[in-house]
CSV table of C-alpha atoms in Angstrom, one decimal:
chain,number,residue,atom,x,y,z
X,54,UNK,CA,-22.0,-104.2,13.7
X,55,UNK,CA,-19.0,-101.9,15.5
X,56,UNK,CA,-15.8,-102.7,14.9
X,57,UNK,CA,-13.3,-100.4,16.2
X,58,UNK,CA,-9.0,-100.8,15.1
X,59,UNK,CA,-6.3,-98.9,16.7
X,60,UNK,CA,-3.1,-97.8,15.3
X,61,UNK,CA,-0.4,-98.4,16.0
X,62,UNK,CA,-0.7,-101.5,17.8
X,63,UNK,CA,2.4,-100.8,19.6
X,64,UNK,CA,4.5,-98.1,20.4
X,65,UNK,CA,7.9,-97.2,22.2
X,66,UNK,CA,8.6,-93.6,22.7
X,67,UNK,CA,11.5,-91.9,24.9
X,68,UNK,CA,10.4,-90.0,28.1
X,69,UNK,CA,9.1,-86.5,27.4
X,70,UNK,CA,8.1,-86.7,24.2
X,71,UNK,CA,4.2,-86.0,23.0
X,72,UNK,CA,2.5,-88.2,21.7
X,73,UNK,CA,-1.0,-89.6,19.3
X,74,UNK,CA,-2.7,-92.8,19.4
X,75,UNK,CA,-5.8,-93.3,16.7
X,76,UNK,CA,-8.7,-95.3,17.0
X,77,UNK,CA,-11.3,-95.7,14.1
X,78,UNK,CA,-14.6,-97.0,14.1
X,79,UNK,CA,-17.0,-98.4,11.6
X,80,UNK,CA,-20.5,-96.9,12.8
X,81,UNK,CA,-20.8,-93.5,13.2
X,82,UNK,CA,-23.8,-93.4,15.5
X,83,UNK,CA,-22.4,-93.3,18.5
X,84,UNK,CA,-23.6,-91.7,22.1
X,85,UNK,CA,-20.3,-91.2,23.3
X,86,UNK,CA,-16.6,-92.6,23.0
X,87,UNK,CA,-14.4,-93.5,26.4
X,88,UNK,CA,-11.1,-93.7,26.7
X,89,UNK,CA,-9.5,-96.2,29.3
X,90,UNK,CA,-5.9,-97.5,30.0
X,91,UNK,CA,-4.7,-100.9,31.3
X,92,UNK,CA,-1.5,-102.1,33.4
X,93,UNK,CA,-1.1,-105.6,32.6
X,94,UNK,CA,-3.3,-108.2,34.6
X,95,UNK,CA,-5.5,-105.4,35.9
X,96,UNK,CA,-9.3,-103.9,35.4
X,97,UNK,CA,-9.5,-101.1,33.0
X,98,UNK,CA,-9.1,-97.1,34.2
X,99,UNK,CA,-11.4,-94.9,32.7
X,100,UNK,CA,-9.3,-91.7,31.5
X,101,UNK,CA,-11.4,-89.8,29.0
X,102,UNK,CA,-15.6,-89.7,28.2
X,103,UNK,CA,-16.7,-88.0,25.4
X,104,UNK,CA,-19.9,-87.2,24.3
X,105,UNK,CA,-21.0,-87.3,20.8
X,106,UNK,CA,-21.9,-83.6,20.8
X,107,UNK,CA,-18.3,-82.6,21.7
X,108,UNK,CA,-15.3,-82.4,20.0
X,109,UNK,CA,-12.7,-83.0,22.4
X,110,UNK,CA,-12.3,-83.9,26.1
X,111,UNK,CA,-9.4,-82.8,28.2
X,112,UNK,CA,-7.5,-84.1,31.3
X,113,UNK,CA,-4.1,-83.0,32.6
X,114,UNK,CA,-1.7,-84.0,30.3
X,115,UNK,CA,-4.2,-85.7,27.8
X,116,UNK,CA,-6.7,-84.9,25.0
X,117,UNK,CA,-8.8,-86.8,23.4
X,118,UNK,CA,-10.9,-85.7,20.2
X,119,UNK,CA,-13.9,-87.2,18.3
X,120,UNK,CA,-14.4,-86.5,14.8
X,121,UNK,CA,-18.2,-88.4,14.6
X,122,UNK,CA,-18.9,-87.8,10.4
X,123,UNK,CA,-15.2,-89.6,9.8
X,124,UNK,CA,-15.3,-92.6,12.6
X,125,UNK,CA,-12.3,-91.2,14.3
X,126,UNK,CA,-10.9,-90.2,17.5
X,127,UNK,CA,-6.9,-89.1,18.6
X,128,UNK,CA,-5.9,-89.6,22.6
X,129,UNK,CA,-2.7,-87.2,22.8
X,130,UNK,CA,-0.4,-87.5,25.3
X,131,UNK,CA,1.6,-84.4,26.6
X,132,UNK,CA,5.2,-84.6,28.2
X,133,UNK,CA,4.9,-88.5,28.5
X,134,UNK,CA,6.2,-90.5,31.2
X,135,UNK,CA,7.2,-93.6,32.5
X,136,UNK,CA,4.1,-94.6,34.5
X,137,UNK,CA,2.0,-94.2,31.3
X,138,UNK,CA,3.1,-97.2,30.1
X,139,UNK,CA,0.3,-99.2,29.6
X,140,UNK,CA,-2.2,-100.6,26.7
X,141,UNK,CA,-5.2,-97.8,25.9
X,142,UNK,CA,-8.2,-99.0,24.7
X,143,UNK,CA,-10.6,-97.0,22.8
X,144,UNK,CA,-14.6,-98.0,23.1
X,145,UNK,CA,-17.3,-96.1,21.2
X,146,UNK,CA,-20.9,-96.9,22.8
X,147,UNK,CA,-23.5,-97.7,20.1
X,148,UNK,CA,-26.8,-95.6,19.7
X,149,UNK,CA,-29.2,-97.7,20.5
X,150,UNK,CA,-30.1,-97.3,24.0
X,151,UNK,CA,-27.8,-99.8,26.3
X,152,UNK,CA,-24.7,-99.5,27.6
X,153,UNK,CA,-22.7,-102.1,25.5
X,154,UNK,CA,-18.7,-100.8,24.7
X,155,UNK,CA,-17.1,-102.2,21.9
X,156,UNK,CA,-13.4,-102.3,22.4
X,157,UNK,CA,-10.8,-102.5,20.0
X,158,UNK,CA,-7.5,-104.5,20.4
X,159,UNK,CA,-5.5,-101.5,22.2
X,160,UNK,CA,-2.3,-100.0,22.0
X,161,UNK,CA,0.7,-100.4,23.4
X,162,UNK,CA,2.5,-97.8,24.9
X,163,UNK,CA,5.9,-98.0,26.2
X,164,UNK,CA,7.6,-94.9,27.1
X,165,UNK,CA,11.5,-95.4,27.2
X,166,UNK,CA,13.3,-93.8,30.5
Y,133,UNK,CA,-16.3,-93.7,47.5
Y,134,UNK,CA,-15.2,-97.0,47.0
Y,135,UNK,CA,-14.8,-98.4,43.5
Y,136,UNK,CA,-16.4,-101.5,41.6
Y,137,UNK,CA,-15.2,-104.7,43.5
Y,138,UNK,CA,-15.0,-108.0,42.4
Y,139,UNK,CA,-14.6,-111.1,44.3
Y,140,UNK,CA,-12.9,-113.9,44.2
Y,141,UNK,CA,-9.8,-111.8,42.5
Y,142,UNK,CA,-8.2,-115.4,41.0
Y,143,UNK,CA,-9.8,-118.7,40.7
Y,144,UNK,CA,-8.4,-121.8,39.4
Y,145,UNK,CA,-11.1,-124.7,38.4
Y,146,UNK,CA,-11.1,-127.8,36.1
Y,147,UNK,CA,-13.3,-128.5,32.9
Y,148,UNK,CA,-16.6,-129.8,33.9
Y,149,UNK,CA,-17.1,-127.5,36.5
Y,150,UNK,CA,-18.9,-124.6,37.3
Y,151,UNK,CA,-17.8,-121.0,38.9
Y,152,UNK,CA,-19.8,-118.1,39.7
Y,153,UNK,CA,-17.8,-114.7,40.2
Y,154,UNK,CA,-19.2,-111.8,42.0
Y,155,UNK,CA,-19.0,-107.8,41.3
Y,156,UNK,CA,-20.4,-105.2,43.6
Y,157,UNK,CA,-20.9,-102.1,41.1
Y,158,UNK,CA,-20.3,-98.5,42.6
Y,159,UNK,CA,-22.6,-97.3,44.9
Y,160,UNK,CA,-25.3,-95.7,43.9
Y,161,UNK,CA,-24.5,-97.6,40.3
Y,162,UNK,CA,-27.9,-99.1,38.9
Y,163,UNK,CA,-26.1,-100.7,35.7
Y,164,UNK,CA,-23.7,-103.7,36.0
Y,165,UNK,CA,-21.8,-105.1,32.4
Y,166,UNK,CA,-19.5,-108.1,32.4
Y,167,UNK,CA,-16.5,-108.6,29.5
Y,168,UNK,CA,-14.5,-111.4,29.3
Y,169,UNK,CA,-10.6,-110.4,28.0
Y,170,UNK,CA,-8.7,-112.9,26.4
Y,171,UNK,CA,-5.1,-112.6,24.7
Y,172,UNK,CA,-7.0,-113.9,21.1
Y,173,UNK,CA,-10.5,-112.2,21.8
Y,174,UNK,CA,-9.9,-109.0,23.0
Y,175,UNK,CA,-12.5,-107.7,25.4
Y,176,UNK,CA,-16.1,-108.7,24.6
Y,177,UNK,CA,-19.7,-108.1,26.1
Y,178,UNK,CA,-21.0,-110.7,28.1
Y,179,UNK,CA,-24.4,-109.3,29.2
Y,180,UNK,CA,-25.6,-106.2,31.1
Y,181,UNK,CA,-28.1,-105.8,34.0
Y,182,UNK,CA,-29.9,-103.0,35.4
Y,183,UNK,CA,-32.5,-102.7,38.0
Y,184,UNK,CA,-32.6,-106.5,38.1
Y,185,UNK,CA,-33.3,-107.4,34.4
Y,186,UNK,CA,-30.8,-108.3,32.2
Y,187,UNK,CA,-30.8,-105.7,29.3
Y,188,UNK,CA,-28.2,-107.0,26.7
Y,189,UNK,CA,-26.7,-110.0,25.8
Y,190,UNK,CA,-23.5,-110.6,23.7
Y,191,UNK,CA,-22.6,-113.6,21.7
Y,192,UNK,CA,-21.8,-116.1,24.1
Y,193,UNK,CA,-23.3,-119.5,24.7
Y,194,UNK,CA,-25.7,-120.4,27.6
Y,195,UNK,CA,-23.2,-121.5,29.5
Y,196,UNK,CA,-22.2,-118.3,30.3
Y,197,UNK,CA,-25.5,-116.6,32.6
Y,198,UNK,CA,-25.9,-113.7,35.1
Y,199,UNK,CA,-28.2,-111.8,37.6
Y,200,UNK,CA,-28.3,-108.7,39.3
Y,201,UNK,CA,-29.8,-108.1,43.0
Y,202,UNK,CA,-32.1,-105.6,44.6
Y,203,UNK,CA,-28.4,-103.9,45.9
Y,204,UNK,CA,-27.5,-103.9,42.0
Y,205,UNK,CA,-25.1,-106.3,42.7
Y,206,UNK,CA,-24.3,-109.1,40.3
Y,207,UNK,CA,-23.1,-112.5,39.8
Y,208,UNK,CA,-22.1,-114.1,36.9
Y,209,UNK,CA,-21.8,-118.0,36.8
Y,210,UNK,CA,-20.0,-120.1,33.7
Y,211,UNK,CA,-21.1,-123.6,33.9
Y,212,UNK,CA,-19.3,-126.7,32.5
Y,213,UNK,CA,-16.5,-124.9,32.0
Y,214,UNK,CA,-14.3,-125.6,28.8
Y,215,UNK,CA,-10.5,-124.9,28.8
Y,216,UNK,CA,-11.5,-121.5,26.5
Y,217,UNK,CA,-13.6,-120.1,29.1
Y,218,UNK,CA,-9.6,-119.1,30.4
Y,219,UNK,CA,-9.7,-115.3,30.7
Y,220,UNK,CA,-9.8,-112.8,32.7
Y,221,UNK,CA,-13.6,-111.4,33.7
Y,222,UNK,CA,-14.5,-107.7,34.0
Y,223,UNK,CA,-17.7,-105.7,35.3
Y,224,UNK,CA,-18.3,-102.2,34.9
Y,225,UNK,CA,-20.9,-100.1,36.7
Y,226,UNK,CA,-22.4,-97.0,36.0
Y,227,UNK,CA,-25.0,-94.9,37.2
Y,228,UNK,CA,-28.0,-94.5,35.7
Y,229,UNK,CA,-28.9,-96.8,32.3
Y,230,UNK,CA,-28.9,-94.0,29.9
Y,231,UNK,CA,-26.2,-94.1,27.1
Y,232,UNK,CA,-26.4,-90.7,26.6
Y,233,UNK,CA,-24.2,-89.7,29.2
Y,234,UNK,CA,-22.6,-92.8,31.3
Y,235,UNK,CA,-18.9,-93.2,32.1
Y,236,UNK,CA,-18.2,-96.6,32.9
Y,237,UNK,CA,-15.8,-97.8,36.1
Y,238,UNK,CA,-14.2,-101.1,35.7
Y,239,UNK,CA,-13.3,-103.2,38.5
Y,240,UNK,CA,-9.7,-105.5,38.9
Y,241,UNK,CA,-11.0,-108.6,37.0
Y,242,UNK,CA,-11.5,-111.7,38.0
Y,243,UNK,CA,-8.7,-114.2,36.3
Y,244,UNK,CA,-10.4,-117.5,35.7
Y,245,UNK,CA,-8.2,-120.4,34.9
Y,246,UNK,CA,-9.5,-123.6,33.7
Y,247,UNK,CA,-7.3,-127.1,33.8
């Protein structure tokens, strides 16, 4: 069974700095990892898919990296801003041919004006 | 291209009842998941559908069931609802069914209170 954990679970950071959050994860076999914020009371907003071949994935002002053989991936946040405030979830999809995520329990992110 | 939709976007029933909520995946989406968030839970897998048939199932009771249509749009519908069936309720669509490659879009939620 996948169980994923983030760290930290929360995080307060002034305006400007960079920035990593962590997410680990228990089974290695993945297909891919996805990376997905969330304001509070609203859906989730995909930011970042990678696949299990890559290494890292990159977006504007973030990066995310997968390290398969260790259970790990970093989302790193350039030149942070207000409007990034928000919980990031982390969800590796299992390898066995369905399209179940397994979330873990988030960080979040506060970034001080 | 319009986003995953859900409807009704709040919902406020009492135990004993039943609800059915509605999500209209992406279009040209074939695969529709459902997650229920709660504050204690986290997010968890309800079910998935695609192309009609329900391929996945999480660890929920019977209560909780689901369909897809010939559109790929789906329906999920808690019966006898319990005060814990609280949450808010999110589908995701994607394209094509293979895990390989397939980002998943979330839509708003649906917040479900019970009384």
């Amino acid at each position: 069974k996948q169980e994923v954990t983030q760290i930290p679970a929360a995080l307060s950071v002034p305006e400007g700095e960079n920035l990593v959050l962590n997410c680990s994860f228990t089974d290695s076999a993945i297909y891919n990892l996805q990376w997905f914020r969330q304001d509070p009371g609203k859906g989730l907003t995909s930011l970042l898919l990678i696949q299990s071949s890559q290494r890292e994935q990159t977006s504007g002002r973030l990066n995310a990296s997968l390290d398969k053989s260790s259970g790990r991936s970093t989302l790193y946040i350039a030149a942070s801003q207000p409007g990034d405030s928000a919980t990031y979830l982390c969800a590796p999809i299992s390898n066995f041919g369905n399209e179940k995520l397994t979330f873990g329990t988030g960080t979040r992110l506060t970034i001080i004006p | 291209k319009a986003g995953v939709t859900q409807t009704p976007r709040y919902l406020i029933k009492t135990r004993g009842q039943q609800v059915t909520l509605s999500c209209s995946p992406i279009s040209g989406h074939r695969s529709v998941s459902w997650y229920q968030q709660t504050p204690g839970q986290g997010l968890q897998f309800l079910f998935e559908y695609f192309s009609e048939t329900q391929r996945n199932k999480g660890n929920f009771p019977g209560r909780f069931s689901g369909r897809q249509f010939s559109n790929s749009r789906s329906e999920m519908n808690v019966s006898t609802l319990e005060l814990g069936d609280s949450a808010l309720y999110l589908c995701a669509s994607s394209l094509n069914g293979q895990a390989s490659y397939n980002e998943q879009f979330f839509g708003p939620g649906t917040r479900l209170t019970v009384l």
